[in-house]
Coordinates of C-alpha atoms in Angstrom, one line a residue:
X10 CA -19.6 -15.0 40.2
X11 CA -19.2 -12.8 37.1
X12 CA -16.0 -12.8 34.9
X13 CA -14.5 -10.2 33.4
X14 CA -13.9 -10.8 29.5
X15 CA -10.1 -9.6 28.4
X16 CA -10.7 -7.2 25.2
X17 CA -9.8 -7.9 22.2
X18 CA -6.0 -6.0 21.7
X19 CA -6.5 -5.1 17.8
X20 CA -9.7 -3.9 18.2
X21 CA -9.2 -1.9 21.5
X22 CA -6.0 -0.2 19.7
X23 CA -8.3 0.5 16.9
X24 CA -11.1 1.9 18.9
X25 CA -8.1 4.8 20.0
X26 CA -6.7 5.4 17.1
X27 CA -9.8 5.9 15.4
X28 CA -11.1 8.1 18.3
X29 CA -8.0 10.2 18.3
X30 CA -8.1 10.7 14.5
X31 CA -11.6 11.9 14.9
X32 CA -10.7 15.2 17.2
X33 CA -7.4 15.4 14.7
X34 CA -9.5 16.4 11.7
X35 CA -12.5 18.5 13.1
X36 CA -9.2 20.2 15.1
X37 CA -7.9 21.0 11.4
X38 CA -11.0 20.7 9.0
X39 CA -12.5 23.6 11.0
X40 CA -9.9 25.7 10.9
X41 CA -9.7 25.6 7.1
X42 CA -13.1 26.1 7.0
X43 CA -13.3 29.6 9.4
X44 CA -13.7 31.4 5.8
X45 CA -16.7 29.9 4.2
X46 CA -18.4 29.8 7.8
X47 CA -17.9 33.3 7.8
X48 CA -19.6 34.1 4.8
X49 CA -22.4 31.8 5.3
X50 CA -23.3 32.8 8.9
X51 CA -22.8 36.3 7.6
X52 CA -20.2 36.6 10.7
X53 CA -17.2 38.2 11.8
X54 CA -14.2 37.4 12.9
X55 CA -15.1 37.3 16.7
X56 CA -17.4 34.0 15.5
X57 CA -14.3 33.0 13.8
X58 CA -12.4 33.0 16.6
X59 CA -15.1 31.3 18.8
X60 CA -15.5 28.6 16.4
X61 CA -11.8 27.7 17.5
X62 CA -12.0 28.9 20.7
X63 CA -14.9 27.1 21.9
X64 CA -13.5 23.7 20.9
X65 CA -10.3 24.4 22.4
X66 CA -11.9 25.9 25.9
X67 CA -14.2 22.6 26.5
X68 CA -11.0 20.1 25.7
X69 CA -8.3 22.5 27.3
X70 CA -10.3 22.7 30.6
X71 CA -11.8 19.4 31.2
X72 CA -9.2 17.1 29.6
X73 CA -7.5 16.8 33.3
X74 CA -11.3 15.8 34.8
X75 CA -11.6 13.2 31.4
X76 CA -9.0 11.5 32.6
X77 CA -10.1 11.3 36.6
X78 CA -13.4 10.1 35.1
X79 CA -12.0 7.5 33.3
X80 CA -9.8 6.1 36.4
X81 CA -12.8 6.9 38.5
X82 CA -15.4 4.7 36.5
X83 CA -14.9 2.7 33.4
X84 CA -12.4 3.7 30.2
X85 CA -14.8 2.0 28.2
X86 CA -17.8 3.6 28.9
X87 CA -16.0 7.2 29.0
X88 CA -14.9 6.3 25.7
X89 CA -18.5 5.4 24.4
X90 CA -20.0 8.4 26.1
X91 CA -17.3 10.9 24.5
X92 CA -17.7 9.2 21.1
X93 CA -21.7 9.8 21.2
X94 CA -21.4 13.5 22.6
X95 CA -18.9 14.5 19.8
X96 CA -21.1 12.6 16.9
X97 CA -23.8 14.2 17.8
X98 CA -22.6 17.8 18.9
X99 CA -21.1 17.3 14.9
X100 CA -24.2 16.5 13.4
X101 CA -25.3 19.8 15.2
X102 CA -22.6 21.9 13.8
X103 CA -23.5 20.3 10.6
X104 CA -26.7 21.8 10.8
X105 CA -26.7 24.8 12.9
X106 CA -28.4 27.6 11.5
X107 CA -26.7 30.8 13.2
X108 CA -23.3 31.4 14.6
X109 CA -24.5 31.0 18.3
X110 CA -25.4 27.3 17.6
X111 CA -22.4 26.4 15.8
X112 CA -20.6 28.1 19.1
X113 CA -22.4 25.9 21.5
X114 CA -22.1 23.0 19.4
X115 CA -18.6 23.1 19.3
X116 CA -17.9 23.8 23.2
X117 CA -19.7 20.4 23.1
X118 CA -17.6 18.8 20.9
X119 CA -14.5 19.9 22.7
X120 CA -16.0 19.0 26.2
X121 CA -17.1 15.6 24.7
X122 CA -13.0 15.0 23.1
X123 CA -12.0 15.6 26.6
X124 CA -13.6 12.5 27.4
X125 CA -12.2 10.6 24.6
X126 CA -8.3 12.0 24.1
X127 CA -7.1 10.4 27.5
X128 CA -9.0 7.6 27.2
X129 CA -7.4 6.2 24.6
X130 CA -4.2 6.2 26.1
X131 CA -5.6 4.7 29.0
X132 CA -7.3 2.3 27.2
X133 CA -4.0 1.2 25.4
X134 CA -2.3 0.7 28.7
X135 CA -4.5 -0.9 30.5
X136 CA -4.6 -3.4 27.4
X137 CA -1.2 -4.2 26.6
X138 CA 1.5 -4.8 28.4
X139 CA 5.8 -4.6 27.9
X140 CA 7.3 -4.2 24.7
X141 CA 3.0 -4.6 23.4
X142 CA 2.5 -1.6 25.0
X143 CA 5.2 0.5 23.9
X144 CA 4.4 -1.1 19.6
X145 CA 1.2 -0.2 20.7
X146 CA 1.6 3.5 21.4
X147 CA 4.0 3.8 18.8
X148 CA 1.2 2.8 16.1
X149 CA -1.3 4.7 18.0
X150 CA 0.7 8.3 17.6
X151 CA 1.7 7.0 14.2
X152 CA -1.9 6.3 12.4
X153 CA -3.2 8.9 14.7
X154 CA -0.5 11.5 12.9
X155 CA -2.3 10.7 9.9
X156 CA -5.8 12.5 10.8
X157 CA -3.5 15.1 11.4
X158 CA -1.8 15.4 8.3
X159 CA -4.8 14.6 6.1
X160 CA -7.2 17.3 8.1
X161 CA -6.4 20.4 6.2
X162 CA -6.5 19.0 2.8
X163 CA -9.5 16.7 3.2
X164 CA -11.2 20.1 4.8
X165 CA -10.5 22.1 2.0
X166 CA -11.7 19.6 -0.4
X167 CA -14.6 19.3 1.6
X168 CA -15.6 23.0 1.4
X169 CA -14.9 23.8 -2.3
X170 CA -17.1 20.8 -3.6
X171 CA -19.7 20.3 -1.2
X172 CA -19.7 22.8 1.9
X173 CA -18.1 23.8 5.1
X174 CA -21.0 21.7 6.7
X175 CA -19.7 18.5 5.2
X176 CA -16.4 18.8 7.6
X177 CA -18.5 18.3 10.6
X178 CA -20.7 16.3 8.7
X179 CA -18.5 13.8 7.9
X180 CA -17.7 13.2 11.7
X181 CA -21.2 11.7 12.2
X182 CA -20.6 8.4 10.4
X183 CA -16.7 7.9 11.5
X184 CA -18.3 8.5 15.2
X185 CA -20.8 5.3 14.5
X186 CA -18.1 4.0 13.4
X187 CA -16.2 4.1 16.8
X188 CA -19.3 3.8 19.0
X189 CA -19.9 0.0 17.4
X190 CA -16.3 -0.4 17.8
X191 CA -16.4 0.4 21.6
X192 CA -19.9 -1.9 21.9
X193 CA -18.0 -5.2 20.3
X194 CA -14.7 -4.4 22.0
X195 CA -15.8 -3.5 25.5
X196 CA -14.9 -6.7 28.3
X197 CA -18.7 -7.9 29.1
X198 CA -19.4 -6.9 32.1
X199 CA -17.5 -3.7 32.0
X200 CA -15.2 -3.2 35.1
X201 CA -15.1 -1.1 37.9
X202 CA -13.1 1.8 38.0
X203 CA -10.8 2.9 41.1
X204 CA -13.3 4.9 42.5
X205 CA -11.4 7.8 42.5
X206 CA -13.1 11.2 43.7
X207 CA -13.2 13.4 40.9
X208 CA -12.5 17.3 41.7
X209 CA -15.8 18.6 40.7
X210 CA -15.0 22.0 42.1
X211 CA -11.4 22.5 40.7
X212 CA -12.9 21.3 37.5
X213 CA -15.5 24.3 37.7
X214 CA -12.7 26.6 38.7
X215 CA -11.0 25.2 35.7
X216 CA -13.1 26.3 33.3
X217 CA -14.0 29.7 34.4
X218 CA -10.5 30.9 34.9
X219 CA -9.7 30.0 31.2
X220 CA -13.5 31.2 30.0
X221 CA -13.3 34.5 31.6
X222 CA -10.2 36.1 30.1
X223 CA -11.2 34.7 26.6
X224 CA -14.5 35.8 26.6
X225 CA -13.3 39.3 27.6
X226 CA -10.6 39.4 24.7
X227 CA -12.5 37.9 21.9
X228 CA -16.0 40.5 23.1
X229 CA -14.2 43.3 24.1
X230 CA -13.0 45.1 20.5
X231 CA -16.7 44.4 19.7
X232 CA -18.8 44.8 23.1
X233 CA -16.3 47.7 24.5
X234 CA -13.5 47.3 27.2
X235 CA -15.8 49.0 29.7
X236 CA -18.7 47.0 29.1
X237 CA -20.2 44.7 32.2
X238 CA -20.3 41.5 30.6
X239 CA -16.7 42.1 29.5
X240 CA -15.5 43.6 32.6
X241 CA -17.6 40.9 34.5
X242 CA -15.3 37.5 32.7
X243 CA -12.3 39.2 32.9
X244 CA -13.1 39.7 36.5
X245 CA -14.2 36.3 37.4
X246 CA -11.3 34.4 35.5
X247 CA -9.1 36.1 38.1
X248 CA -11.1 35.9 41.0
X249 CA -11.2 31.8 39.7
X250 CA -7.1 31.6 39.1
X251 CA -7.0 32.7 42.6
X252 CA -9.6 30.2 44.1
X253 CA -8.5 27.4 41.9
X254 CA -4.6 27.9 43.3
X255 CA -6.1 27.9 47.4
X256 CA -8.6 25.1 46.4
X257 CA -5.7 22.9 44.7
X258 CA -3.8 23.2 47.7
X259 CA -6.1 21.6 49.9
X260 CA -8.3 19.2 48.5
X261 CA -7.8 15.8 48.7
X262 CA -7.8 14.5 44.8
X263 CA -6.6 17.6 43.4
X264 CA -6.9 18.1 39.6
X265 CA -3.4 19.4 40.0
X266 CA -1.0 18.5 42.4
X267 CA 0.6 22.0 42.9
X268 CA 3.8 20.0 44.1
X269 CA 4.5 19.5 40.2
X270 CA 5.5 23.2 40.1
X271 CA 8.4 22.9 43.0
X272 CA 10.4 21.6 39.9
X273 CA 12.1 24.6 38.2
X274 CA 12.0 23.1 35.0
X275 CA 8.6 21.5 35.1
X276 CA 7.6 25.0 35.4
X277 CA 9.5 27.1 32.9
X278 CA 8.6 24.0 30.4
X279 CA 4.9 24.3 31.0
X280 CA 5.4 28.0 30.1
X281 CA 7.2 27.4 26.8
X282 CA 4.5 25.2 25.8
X283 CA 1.8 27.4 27.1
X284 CA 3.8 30.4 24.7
X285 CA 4.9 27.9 22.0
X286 CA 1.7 26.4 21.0
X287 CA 0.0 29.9 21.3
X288 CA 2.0 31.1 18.7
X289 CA 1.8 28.3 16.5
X290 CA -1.4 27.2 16.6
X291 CA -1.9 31.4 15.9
X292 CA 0.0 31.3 12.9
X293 CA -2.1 28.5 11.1
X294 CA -5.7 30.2 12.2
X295 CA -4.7 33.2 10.6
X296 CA -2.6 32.7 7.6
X297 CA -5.3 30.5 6.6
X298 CA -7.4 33.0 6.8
X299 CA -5.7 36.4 5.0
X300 CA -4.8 33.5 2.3
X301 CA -8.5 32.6 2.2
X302 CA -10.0 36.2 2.7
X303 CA -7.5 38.3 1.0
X304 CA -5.2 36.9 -1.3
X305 CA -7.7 34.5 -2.5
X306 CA -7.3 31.0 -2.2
X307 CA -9.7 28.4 -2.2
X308 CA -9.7 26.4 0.8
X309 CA -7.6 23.1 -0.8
X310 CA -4.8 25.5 -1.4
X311 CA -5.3 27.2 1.9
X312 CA -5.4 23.4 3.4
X313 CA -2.3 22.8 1.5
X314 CA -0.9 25.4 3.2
X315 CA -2.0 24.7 6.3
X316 CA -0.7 21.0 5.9
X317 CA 3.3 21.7 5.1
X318 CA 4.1 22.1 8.4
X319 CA 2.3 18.8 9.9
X320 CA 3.5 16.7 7.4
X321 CA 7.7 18.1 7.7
X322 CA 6.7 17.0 11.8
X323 CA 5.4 13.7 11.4
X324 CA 7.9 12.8 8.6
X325 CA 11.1 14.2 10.4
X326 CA 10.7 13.9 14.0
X327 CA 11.6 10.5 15.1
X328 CA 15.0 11.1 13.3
X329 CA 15.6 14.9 15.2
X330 CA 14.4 13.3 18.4
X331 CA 16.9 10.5 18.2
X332 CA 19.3 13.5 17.4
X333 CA 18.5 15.8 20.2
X334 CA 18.8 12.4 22.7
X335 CA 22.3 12.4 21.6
X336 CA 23.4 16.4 21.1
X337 CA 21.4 18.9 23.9
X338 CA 17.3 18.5 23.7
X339 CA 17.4 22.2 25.3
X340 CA 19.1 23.4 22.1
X341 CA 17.1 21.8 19.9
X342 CA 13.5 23.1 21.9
X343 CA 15.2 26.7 21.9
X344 CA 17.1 26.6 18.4
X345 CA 13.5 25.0 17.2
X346 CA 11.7 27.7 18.8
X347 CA 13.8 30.4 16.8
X348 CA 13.3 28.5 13.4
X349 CA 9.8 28.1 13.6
X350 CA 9.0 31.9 14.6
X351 CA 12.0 33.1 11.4
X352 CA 9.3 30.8 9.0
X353 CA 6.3 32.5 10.5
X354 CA 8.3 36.1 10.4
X355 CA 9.0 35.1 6.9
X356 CA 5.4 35.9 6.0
X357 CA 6.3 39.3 6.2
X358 CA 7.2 38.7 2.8
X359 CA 4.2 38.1 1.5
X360 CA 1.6 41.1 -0.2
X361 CA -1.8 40.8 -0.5
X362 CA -1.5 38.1 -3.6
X363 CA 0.7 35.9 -1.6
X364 CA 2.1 33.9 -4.4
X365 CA 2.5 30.3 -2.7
X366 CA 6.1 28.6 -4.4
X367 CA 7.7 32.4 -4.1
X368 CA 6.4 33.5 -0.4
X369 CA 3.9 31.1 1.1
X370 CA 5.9 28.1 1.0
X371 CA 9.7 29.2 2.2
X372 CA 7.9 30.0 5.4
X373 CA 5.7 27.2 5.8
X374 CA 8.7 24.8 5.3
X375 CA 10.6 26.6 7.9
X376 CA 8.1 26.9 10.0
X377 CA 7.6 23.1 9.8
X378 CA 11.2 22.3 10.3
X379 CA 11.3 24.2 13.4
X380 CA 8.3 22.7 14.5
X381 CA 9.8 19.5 14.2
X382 CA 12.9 20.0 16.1
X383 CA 11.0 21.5 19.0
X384 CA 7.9 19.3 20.0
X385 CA 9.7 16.0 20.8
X386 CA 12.1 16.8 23.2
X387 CA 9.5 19.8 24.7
X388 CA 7.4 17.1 25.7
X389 CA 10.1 14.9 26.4
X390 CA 11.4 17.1 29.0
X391 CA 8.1 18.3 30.9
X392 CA 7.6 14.4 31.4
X393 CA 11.1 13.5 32.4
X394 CA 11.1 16.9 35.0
X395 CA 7.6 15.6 36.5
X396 CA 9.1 12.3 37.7
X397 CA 7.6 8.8 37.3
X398 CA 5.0 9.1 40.5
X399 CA 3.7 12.3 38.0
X400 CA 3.8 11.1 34.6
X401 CA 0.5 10.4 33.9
X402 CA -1.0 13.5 35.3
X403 CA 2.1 15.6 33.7
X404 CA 1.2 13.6 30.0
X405 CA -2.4 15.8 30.7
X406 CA -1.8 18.9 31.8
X407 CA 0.5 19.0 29.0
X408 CA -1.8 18.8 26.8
X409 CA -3.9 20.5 28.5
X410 CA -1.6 23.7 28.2
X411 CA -1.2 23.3 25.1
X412 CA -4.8 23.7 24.4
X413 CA -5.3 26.8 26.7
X414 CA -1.7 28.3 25.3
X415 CA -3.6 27.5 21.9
X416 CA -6.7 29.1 22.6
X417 CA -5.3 32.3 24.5
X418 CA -2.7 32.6 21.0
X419 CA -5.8 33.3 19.2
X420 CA -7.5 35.2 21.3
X421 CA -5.0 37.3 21.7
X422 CA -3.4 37.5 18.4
X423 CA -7.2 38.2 17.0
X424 CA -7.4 41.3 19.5
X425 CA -4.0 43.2 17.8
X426 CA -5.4 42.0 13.8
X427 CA -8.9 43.9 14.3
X428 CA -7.1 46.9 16.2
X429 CA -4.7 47.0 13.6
X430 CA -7.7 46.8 11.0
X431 CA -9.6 49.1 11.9
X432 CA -6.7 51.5 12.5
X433 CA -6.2 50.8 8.6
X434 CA -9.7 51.0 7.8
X435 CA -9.6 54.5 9.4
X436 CA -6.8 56.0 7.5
X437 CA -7.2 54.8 4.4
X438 CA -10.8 55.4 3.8
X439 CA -11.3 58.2 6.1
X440 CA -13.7 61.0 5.9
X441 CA -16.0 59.5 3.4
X442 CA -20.1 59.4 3.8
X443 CA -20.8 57.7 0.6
X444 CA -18.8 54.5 1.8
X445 CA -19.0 54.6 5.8
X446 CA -21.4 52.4 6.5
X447 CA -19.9 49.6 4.4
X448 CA -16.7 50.7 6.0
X449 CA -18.0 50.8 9.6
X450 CA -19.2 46.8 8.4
X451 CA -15.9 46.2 7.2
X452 CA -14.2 46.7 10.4
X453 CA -16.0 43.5 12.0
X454 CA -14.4 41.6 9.5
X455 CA -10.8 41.7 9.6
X456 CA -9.2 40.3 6.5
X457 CA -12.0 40.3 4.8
X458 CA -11.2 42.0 1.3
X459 CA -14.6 41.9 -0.4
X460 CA -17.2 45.0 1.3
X461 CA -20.1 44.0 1.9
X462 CA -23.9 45.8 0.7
X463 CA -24.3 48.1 -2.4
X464 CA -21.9 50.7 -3.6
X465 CA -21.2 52.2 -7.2
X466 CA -18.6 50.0 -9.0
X467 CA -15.8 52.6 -9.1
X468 CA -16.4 52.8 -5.0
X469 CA -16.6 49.2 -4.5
X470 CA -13.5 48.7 -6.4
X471 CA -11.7 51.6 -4.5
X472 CA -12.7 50.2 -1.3
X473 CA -12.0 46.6 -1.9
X474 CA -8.5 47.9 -2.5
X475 CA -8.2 49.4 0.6
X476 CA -9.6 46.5 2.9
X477 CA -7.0 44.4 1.2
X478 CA -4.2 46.7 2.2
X479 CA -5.5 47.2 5.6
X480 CA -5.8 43.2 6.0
X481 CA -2.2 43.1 5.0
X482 CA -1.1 45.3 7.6
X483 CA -3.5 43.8 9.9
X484 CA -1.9 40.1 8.9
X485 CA 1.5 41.4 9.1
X486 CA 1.3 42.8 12.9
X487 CA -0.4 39.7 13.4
X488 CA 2.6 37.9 11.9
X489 CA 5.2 39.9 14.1
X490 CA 3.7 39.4 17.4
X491 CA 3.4 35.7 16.7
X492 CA 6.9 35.5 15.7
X493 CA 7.7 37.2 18.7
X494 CA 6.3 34.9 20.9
X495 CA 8.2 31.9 19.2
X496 CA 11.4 34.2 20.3
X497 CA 10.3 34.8 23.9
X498 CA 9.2 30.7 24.2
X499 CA 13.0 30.1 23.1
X500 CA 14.5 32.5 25.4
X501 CA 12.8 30.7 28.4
X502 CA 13.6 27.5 27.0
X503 CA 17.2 28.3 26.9
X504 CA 17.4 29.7 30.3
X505 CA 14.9 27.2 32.3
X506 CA 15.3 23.8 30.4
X507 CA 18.2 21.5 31.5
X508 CA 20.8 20.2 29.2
X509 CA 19.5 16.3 29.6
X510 CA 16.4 14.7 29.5
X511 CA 15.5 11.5 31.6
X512 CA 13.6 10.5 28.8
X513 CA 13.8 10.3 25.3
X514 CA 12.8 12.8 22.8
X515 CA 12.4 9.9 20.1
X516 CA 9.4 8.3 22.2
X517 CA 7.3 11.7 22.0
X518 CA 6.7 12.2 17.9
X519 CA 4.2 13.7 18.1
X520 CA 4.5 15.8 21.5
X521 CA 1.6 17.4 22.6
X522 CA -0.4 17.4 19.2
X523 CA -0.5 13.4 18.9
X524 CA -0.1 11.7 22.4
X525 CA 2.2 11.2 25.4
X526 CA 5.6 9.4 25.4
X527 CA 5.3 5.7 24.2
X528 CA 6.9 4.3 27.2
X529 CA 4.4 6.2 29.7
X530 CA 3.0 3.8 32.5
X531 CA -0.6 4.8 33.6
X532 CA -0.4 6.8 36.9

């Protein structure tokens, strides 16, 4: 009769925090280095935005089916076979030669952290057990919080001395790293799993109706509304939202249980996170790139930038979500809300030099502050509305919207800077031969202040100085529709969200960015 070896507790809480850590930086590295990928690949910002996108598409969409696989077969092996897929789809945005590859290669990577992200939770759960579990979790979110804060300064570091290769680079080894990890800690033989059906066909559905609207509003300012592949995703996202609901509300192990929704506050909750993390996750793609493309920064500063806020929310918010458990979490989700999108409308402030202690970093710090009063009990309270039976399938699609909120925010926000862009573009240079065909260049690269090809110095200079006032208005609409979102978010929150929580906001740190609540139970 085989036995089942117990696995090792430090090593298996090591494996997840380690495996978490890893999709924290290339989240964060890659982001700081959108600029220098740009330039390299000769690109865009529709590749820009892809480079995001992609990631957050394959995690957003599958991280629901990761976690079915993972009851449905072995944690351990999921986590060994996510840990190889992201190593190597890094190593191939390491080396991928066009912007098509580095695409693919990240929808990989973010397919492949769908695998890993609710494994580790899983695999902490089904390690420990009482007050081990809940210490457990706790240093999980805590040393997984690091990755987080370290990612945009160890990606701008990267960039300026070596490359914007070496951020994905550098993923290779750490995923080694893990992989031996998961081989020495994995019980010999590995257990069954539950044998759970997995919902191949909602899965599909899944991904399509989030694809389909994305690909049609990061294409369309450069394909054409009216052209048929853009025309054709924006058509099959909706036909695919419709089939998913029908499907979901008959098949046996639904990817969703639809039932979660009869909760009022379930509902409007996943909609202030879907809004919220849009518009935050907005605001740090894009200032990091006007203050990379326009004003001038090298990637460390942009990082640096980048990094305020994270490190305000991992140092503050255990002590606001103790304090919103003991005042009104829905006025701190709300109040946070407003905060957070007055740092972000701050940057109205800035011109196109940005000076950091004077403009960048009032709003930063605000922004972080509001961040941090928010996230805790938001997450707290879409758990505690789901119920217990629901917990562990509320913990993902949590995240899960907060990924697709995440990816739609740029999207979206990237559709309004390269209208507003090339509006600018128009005016201010327009009805000039000599420079048009740098212009008309210019216009595919939204807050990019340097023109591109061969012009007379006195040109060049005259035109530069126009791209870098149109990328400030482009920033600054950008900016406003961002901070409006953080307003709607708060509205919602303060209408929908009830005055108590079941549980408490000082378990969820992190919220959706770092993990579930410490005391969750696996479903």
């Amino acid at each position: 009769m085989l036995t089942t070896s117990r696995p090792r507790p430090r090593l298996a809480l090591l494996v997840c925090v380690l495996s978490s850590s890893l999709v924290g930086l290339d989240s964060l590295m890659s982001t700081v280095a959108l600029p220098a990928i740009a330039r390299d690949l000769d690109a865009g910002l529709a590749v820009q935005q892809w480079v995001v996108a992609a990631f957050l598409l394959g995690l957003g969409s599958l991280l629901l089916v990761g976690g079915a696989l993972g009851d449905a077969y072995d944690r351990w092996a999921i986590m060994g076979i996510g840990t190889a897929g992201f190593g190597i789809a890094a190593l191939a945005c390491a080396l991928a030669p066009t912007a098509p590859v580095l695409i693919a290669a990240r929808l990989v990577q973010g397919a492949a952290a769908a695998l890993t992200v609710p494994a580790a939770l899983s695999l902490i759960t089904a390690t420990f057990e009482g007050e081990e579990r809940s210490r457990a979790i706790r240093s999980w979110t805590a040393w997984s919080g690091v990755s987080v804060v370290v990612g945009p300064l160890l990606g701008g570091v990267l960039v300026d001395a070596i490359s914007w290769r070496a951020t994905f680079a550098i993923l290779v080894p750490l995923s080694a790293v893990v992989l031996v990890l998961v081989a020495r800690g994995a019980p010999s033989p590995l257990p069954r799993g539950a044998g759970t059906a997995i919902d191949r066909v909602g899965a599909l559905l899944g991904v399509v109706l989030v694809g389909g609207p994305v690909f049609a509003l990061i294409q369309g300012p450069e394909l054409g509304w009216t052209h048929p592949l853009v025309l054709g995703a924006a058509a099959a996202g909706g036909m695919s939202a419709w089939a998913f609901l029908h499907w979901e509300r008959r098949a046996v192990n639904a990817l969703l249980p639809l039932g979660l929704f009869r909760s009022r506050a379930f509902s409007v909750l996943s909609v202030v996170t879907f809004v919220l993390y849009g518009a935050l996750i907005a605001s740090g793609v894009y200032t990091v790139l006007f203050l990379s493309q326009t004003a001038g920064y090298s990637s460390t500063a942009a990082g640096l930038a980048a990094a305020v806020p994270i490190v305000v929310l991992f140092v503050l918010s255990p002590w606001l979500g103790s304090l919103s458990d003991r005042s009104s979490p829905r006025l701190f989700v709300a109040g946070g809300a407003l905060v957070a999108g007055a740092g972000i409308l701050l940057l109205l402030r800035v011109d196109a030099d940005a000076d950091f202690v004077g403009a960048v970093l009032p709003s930063v710090l605000l922004h972080g502050i509001g961040l941090t009063m928010l996230v805790a009990p938001l997450t707290a309270g879409v758990l505690g509305a789901a119920g217990d039976e629901h917990a562990g399938v509320a913990s993902g699609f949590n995240s899960a919207v907060a990924r697709i909120g995440s990816l739609l925010g740029v999207a979206v926000v990237g559709l309004v800077v390269s209208a507003q862009f090339s509006a600018s573009v128009d005016r201010l240079v327009g009805d000039q031969p000599a420079v048009e065909r740098v212009a008309q260049q210019a216009r595919e690269r939204p807050l990019v202040a340097a023109p591109a090809g061969d012009l007379p110095a006195a040109q060049r200079a005259e035109l530069a100085q126009d791209l870098r006032s149109a990328s400030l208005d482009a920033f600054r609409l950008g900016v406003v529709v961002i901070g409006g979102l953080a307003v709607l978010a708060a509205l919602l929150a303060f209408v929908g969200m009830p005055g108590r929580c079941r549980l408490p906001a000082a378990g969820c740190p992190g919220g959706a960015l770092a993990g579930a609540h410490r005391d969750l139970e696996p479903a």
